XYZ file of C-alpha atoms in Angstrom:
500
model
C -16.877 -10.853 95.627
C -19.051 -13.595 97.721
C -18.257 -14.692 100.667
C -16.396 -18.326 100.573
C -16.328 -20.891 102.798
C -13.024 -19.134 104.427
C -15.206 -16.304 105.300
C -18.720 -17.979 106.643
C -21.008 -21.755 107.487
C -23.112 -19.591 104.470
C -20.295 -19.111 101.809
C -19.483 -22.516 102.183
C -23.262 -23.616 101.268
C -24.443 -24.471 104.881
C -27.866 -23.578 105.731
C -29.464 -22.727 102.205
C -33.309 -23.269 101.568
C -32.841 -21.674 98.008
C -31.492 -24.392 95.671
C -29.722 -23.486 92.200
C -30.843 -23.907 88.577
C -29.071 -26.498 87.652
C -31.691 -29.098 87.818
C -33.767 -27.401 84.726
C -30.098 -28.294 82.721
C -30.449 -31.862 84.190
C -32.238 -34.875 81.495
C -36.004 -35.893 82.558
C -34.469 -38.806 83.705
C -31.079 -39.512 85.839
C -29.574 -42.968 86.323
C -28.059 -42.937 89.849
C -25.005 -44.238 90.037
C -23.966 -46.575 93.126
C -20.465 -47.385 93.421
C -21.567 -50.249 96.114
C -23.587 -52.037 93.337
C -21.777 -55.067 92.052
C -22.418 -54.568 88.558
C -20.478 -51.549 88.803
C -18.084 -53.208 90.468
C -17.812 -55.852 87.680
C -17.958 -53.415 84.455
C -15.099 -51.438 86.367
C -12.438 -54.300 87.022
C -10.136 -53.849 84.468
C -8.146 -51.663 86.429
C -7.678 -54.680 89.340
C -7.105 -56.951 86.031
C -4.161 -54.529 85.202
C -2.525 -54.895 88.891
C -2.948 -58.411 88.736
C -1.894 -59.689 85.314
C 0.204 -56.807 83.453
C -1.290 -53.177 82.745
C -1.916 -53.221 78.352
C -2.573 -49.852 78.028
C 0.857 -48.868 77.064
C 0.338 -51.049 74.354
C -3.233 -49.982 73.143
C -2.273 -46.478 73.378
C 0.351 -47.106 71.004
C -1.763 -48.580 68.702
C -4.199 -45.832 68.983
C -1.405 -43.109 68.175
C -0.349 -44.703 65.410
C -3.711 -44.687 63.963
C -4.112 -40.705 64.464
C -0.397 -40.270 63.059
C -1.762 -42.726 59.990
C -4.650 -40.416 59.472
C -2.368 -37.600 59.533
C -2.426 -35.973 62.705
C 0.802 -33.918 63.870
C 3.794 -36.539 65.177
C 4.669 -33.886 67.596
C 1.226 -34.079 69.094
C 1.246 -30.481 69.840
C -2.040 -28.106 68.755
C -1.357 -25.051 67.979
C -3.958 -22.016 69.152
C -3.862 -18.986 67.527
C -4.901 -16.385 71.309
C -3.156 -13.183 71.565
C -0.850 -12.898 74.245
C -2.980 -12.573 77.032
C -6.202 -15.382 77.478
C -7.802 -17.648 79.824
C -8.796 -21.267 79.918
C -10.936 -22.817 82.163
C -9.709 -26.799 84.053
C -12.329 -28.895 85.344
C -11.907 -32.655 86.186
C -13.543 -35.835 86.743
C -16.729 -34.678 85.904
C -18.593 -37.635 84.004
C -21.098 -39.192 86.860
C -24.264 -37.263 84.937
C -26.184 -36.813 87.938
C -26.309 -33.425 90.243
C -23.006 -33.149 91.830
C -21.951 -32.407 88.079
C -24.729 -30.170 86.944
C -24.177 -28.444 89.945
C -21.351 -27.266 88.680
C -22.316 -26.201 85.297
C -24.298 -22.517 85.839
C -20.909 -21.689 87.644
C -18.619 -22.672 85.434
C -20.945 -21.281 82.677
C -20.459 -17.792 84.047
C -16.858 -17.626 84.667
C -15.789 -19.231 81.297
C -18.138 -16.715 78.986
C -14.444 -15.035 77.716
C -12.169 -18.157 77.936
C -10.499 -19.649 74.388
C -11.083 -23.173 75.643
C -11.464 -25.897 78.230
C -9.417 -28.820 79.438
C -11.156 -32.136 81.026
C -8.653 -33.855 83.208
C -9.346 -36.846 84.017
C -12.672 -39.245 83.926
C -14.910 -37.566 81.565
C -17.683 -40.601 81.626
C -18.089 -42.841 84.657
C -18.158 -45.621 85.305
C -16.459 -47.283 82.007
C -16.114 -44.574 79.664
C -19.064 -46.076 77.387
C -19.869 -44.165 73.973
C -24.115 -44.613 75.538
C -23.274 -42.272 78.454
C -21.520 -38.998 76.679
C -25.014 -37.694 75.762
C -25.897 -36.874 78.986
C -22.682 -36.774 81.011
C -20.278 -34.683 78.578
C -22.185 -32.948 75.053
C -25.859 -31.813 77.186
C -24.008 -30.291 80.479
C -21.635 -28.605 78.308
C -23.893 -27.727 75.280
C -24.093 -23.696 75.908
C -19.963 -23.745 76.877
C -18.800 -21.478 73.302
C -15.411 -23.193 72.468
C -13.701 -26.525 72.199
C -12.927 -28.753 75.116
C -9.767 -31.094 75.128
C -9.442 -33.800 77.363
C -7.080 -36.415 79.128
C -8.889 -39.906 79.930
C -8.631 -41.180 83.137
C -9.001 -44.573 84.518
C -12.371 -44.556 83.968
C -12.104 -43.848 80.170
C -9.820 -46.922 79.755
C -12.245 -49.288 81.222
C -13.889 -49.375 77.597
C -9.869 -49.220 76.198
C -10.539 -45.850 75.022
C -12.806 -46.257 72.151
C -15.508 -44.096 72.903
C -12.787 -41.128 73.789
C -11.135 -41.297 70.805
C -14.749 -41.206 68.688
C -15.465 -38.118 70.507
C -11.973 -36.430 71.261
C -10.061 -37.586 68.303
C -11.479 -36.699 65.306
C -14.007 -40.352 65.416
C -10.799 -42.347 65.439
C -12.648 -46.111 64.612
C -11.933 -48.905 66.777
C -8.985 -50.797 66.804
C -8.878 -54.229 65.563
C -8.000 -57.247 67.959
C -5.173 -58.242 68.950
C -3.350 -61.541 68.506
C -4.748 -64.242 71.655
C -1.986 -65.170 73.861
C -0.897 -68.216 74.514
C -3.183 -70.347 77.363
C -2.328 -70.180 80.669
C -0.550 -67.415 80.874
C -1.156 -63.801 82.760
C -2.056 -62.372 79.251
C -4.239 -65.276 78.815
C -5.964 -64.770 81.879
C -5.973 -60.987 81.711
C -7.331 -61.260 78.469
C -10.415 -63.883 79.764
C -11.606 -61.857 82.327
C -11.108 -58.153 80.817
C -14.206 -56.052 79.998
C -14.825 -55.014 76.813
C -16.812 -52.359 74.848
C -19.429 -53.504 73.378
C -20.889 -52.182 69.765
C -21.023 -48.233 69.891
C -24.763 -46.853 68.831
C -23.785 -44.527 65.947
C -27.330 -42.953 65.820
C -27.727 -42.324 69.817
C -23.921 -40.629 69.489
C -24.440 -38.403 66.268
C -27.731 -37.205 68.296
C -25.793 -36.287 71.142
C -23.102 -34.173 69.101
C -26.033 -31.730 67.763
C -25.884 -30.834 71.443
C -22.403 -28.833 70.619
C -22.756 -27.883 66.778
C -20.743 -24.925 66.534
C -17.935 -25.111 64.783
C -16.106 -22.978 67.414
C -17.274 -25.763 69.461
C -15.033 -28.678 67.931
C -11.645 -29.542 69.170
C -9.404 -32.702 66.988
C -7.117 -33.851 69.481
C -3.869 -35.622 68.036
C -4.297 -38.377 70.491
C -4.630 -39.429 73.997
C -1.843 -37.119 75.188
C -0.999 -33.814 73.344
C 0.391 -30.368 73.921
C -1.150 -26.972 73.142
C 0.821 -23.790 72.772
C -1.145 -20.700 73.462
C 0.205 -17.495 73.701
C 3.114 -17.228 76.167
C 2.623 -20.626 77.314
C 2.979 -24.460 76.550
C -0.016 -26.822 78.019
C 0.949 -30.072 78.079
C -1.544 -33.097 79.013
C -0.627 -36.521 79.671
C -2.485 -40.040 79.519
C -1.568 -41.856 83.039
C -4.026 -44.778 81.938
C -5.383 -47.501 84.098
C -2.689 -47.299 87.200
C -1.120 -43.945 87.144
C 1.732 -44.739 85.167
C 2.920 -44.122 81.622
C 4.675 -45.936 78.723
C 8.347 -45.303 77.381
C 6.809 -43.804 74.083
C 4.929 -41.242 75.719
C 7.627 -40.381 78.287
C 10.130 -40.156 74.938
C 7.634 -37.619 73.591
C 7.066 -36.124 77.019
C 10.925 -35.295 77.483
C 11.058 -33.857 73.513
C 8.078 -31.986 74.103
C 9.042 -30.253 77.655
C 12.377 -28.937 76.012
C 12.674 -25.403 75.734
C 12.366 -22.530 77.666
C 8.388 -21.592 77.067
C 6.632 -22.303 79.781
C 4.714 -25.015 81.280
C 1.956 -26.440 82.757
C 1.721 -30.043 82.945
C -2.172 -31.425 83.262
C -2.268 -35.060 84.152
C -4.970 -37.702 85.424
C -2.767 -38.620 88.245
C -1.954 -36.108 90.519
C 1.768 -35.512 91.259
C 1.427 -34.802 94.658
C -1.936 -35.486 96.872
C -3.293 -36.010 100.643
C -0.116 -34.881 101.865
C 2.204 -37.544 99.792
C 4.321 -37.738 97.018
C 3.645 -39.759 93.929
C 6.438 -38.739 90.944
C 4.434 -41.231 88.569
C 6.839 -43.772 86.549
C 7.312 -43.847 83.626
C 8.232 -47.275 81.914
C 12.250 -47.849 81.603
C 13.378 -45.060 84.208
C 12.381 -41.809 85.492
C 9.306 -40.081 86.613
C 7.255 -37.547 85.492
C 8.200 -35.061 88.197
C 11.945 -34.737 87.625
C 10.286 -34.025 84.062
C 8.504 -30.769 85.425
C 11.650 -30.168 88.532
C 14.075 -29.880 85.373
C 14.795 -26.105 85.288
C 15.442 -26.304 81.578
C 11.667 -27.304 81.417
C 10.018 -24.537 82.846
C 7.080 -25.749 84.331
C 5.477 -23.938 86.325
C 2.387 -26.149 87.936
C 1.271 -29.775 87.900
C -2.405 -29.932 87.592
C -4.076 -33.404 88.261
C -7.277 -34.673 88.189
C -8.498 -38.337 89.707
C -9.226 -37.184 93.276
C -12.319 -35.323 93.925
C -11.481 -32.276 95.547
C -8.791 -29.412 95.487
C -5.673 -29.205 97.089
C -2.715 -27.125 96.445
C 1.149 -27.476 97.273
C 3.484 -25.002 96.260
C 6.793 -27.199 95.944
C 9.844 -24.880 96.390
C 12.287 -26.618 93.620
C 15.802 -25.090 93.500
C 14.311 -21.542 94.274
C 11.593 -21.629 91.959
C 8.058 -22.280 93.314
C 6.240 -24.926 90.966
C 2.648 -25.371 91.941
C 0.882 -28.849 92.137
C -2.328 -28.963 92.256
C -5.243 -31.144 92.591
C -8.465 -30.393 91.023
C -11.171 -33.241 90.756
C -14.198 -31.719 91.761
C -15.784 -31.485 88.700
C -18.750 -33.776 89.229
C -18.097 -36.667 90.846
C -18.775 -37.970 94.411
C -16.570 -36.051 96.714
C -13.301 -37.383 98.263
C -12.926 -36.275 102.019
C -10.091 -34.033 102.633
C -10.457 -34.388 106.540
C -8.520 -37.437 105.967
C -5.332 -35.376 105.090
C -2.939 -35.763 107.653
C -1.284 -32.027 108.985
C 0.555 -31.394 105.576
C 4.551 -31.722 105.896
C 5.531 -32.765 102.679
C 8.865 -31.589 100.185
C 9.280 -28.412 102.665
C 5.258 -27.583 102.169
C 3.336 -26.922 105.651
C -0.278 -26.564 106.801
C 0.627 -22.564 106.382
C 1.122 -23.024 102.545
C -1.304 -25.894 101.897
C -4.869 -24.966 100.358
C -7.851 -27.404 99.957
C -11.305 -27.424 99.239
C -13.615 -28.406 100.659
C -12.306 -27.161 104.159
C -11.761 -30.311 106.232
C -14.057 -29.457 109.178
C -16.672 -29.042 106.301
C -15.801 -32.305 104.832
C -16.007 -33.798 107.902
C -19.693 -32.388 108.443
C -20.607 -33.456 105.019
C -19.292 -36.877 105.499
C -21.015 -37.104 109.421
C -24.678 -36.447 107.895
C -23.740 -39.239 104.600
C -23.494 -41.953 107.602
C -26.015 -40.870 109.767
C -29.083 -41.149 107.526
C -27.486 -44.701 105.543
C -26.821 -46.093 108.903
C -29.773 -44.604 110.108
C -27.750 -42.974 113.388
C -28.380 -39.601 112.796
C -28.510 -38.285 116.300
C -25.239 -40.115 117.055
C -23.065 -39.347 113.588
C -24.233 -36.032 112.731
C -21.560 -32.962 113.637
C -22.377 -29.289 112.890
C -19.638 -27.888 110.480
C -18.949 -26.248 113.867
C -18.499 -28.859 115.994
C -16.786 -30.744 113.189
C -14.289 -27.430 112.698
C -13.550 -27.948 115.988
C -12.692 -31.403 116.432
C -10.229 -31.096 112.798
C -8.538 -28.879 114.344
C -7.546 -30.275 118.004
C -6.720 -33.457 116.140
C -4.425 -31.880 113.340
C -2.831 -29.207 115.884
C -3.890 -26.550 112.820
C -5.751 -23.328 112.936
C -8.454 -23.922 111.039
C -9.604 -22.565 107.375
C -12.470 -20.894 109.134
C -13.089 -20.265 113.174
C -15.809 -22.658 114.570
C -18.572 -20.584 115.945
C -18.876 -19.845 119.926
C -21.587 -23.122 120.478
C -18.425 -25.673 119.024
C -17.677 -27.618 121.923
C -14.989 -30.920 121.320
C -17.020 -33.523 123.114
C -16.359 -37.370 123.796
C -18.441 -38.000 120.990
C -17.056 -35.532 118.418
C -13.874 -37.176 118.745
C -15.139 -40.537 118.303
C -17.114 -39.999 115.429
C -14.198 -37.653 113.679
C -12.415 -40.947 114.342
C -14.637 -43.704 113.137
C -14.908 -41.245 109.778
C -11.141 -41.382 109.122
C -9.793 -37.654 110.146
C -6.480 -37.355 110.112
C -4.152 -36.228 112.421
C -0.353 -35.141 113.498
C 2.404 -36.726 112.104
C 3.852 -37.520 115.621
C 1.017 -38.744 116.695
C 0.078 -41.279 114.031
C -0.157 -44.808 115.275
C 0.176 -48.262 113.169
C -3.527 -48.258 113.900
C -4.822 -44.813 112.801
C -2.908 -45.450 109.508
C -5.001 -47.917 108.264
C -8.074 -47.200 109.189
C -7.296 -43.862 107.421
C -6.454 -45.826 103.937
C -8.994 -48.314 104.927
C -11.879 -45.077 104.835
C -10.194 -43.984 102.015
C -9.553 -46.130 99.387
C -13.027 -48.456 100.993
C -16.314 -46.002 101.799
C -15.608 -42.404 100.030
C -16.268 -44.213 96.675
C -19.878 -44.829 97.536
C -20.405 -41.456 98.785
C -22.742 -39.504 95.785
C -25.291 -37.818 97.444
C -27.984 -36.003 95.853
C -28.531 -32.548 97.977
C -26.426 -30.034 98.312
C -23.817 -28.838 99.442
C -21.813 -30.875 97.162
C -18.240 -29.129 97.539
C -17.238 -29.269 93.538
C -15.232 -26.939 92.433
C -13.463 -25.471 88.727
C -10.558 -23.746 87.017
C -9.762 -20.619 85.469
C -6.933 -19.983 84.777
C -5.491 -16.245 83.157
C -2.694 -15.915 81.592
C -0.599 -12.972 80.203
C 3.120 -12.766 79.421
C 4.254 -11.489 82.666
C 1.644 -13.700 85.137
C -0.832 -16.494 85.413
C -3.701 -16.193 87.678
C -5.551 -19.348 88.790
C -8.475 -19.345 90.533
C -10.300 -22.230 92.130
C -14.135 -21.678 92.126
C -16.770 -23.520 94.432
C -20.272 -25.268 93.189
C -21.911 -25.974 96.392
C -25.592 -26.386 94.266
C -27.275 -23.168 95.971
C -28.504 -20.513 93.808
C -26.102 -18.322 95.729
C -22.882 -19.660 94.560
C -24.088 -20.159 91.138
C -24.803 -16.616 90.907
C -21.752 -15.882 92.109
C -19.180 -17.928 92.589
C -16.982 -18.208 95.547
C -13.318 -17.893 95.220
C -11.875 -20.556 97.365
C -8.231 -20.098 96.447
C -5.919 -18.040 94.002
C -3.011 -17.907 93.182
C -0.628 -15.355 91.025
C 2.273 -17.549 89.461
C 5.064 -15.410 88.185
C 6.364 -16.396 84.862
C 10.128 -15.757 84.474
């Protein structure tokens, strides 16, 4: 097994001169996407026009159901896989940005998926609006040597287009919907429906191109909609649709309740992440409840939460009436990178720094994030921090031990901590001020989204999951971009979850 980025500055992709393949995968040509440039900005607003005016995708995903049910797909939404008892799947999220962070990922994931019956996308397969123009080179060429089908669950991203070009591609070339009825002037509807983006015409020819990319009939996957189940073997997978703002409608929490009954167990794979950055986040569902006392109901039998929609991996085993469920974040399929140094020292539903996992480590997202800001503000003497030094200064602030010892040169200087501060790091629960706070959300929610860079290490990571009657094993695998950890992957977590 290679060394991870628990073990060595090398495992973690530090210090390489010998870049990976993936570039020959890549097209001639790469749009680079900026999330700073105000067209990008504009295309993606929907989701502020939801917040501000009334979220309608409860409403357009009901229409959109009712269209697969029409054409006669299965009311209980649930596929059914014919996989012996024991099998493996692979999870990979937010992966649509097209450029190298996602390639990157692809040789990797190529190798440890050659025996798996199928892959699930969750969250964000196309960035930034989930247009029908961008699958060809952001979801059917990456994927085109992957052997089986791959389901998915939109994210946010795939509803800034109101899920047209998902369902073409996911859902058996569901045809757009028809408009709806205009609103009466003046109102939020009204001005909701003024301002909203919409898709525009989708390119038939360009998309029927990009589907010879994955031929195969062993490649093709008919999903019953935008939320489904699939039972496989010993085990139900359930994935729901958390739409524009992380929440979902009565209809698909009805089905959600129906569909989690029974003993079989579960694992729940949703676009919003049920708990992330060291908080809770149940996600509503419209007229009462949340999706968590869903998968804490011990008549459910789930036994992990896996959510896309951040870009990175983090894991928190919940204990929940002495069973362990596992929630897990895993968005580090392609996109820009979300800092984990900004996680505060984990004390959240009983779960400590000892149990908490994440990936990248935080002194190495630190690092990563320290070199970003010194060449774009052109400071590089003054922002940079070797993963050392940036090790370091995580750990004083957090009180932790850290993932991986800093090396004997670290020293914690005046200007570690100020930098580590300026980027956001997080810190002690006793010791966080009214200040710290929000500058911490401020970093957050404000610069990571611009932060795509183009060399690595880029810190994505993938699923695989194993699963026999007794046991699942899931692994989380790093993509740093070096040929090292495409030849062979580093393990940066597992876990054996015991299926009673």
């Amino acid at each position: 097994m290679s060394e991870s980025s628990r073990d060595t500055a090398q495992g973690a992709g530090w210090g390489s001169a010998d870049p990976g393949a993936y570039k020959q995968l890549m097209p001639d040509r790469v749009e680079k996407l900026s999330w700073l440039d105000p067209r990008t900005l504009w295309a993606a607003r929907n989701g502020v026009l939801a917040s501000w005016f009334g979220d309608p995708t409860g409403r357009t995903r009901g229409r959109w159901v009712a269209r697969r049910e029409a054409a006669g797909a299965p009311v209980d939404k649930v596929m059914r896989r014919e996989v012996p008892d024991t099998f493996s799947f692979m999870v990979v999220g937010d992966t649509g940005e097209g450029d190298d962070p996602q390639y990157a990922v692809v040789p990797g994931f190529l190798k440890m998926s050659q025996d798996t019956d199928f892959t699930v996308i969750a969250s964000d397969v196309i960035y930034p609006v989930g247009s029908a123009a961008d699958y060809d080179g952001k979801f059917f060429r990456p994927y085109q040597d992957y052997p089986a089908p791959i389901f998915a669950i939109p994210g946010n991203h795939d509803w800034y287009e109101d899920l047209g070009a998902f369902m073409r591609v996911f859902c058996a070339d569901t045809p757009p919907l028809g408009p709806e009825p205009r609103p009466r002037p003046l109102t939020r509807a009204w001005w909701r429906a003024l301002l909203w983006h919409r898709p525009g015409p989708i390119d038939q020819q360009r998309l029927a191109t990009a589907r010879k990319l994955r031929p195969a009939p062993a490649q093709q996957a008919a999903q019953p909609g935008p939320y489904w189940a699939i039972d496989a073997g010993p085990v139900r997978i359930v994935g729901i649709d958390t739409g524009l703002l992380g929440t979902i409608d009565a209809e698909q929490g009805a089905w959600l309740r129906a569909v989690s009954r029974g003993p079989k167990p579960k694992i729940l794979i949703t676009g919003s992440p049920l708990y992330v950055d060291g908080e809770h986040h149940p996600c509503e569902i419209e007229g009462g409840g949340t999706v968590d006392e869903i998968v804490r109901d011990a008549e459910h039998h789930y036994v992990a939460a896996i959510g896309g929609d951040i870009h990175n991996y983090q894991r928190y085993p919940v204990d929940v009436d002495g069973r362990t469920v596992q929630y897990v974040v895993s968005g580090g399929g392609g996109a820009f990178m979300h800092a984990t140094h900004t996680i505060p020292r984990v004390s959240v539903a009983g779960v400590t720094e000892r149990d908490f996992r994440c990936y990248p480590l935080r002194g190495d997202s630190l690092a990563f994030y320290s070199r970003l800001y010194g060449r774009r503000l052109r400071l590089p003497r003054f922002f940079t921090l070797s993963e050392s030094e940036a090790t370091a200064v995580v750990a004083e602030r957090l009180g932790i031990e850290p993932g991986r010892a800093p090396g004997p040169e670290a020293r914690v200087t005046r200007r570690t901590r100020l930098v580590a501060s300026l980027l956001g790091t997080g810190g002690r629960p006793d010791r966080a001020s009214r200040f710290r706070l929000p500058v911490r959300k401020l970093y957050t929610q404000l610069f990571s989204p611009s932060s795509a860079t183009y060399s690595p290490p880029f810190f994505k990571n993938f699923l695989r999951l194993d699963v026999a009657p007794e046991e699942i094993r899931l692994r989380c695998f790093a993509a740093t971009g070096n040929r090292a950890q495409e030849l062979d992957p580093p393990v940066e977590d597992e876990i054996v979850i015991v299926l009673k």
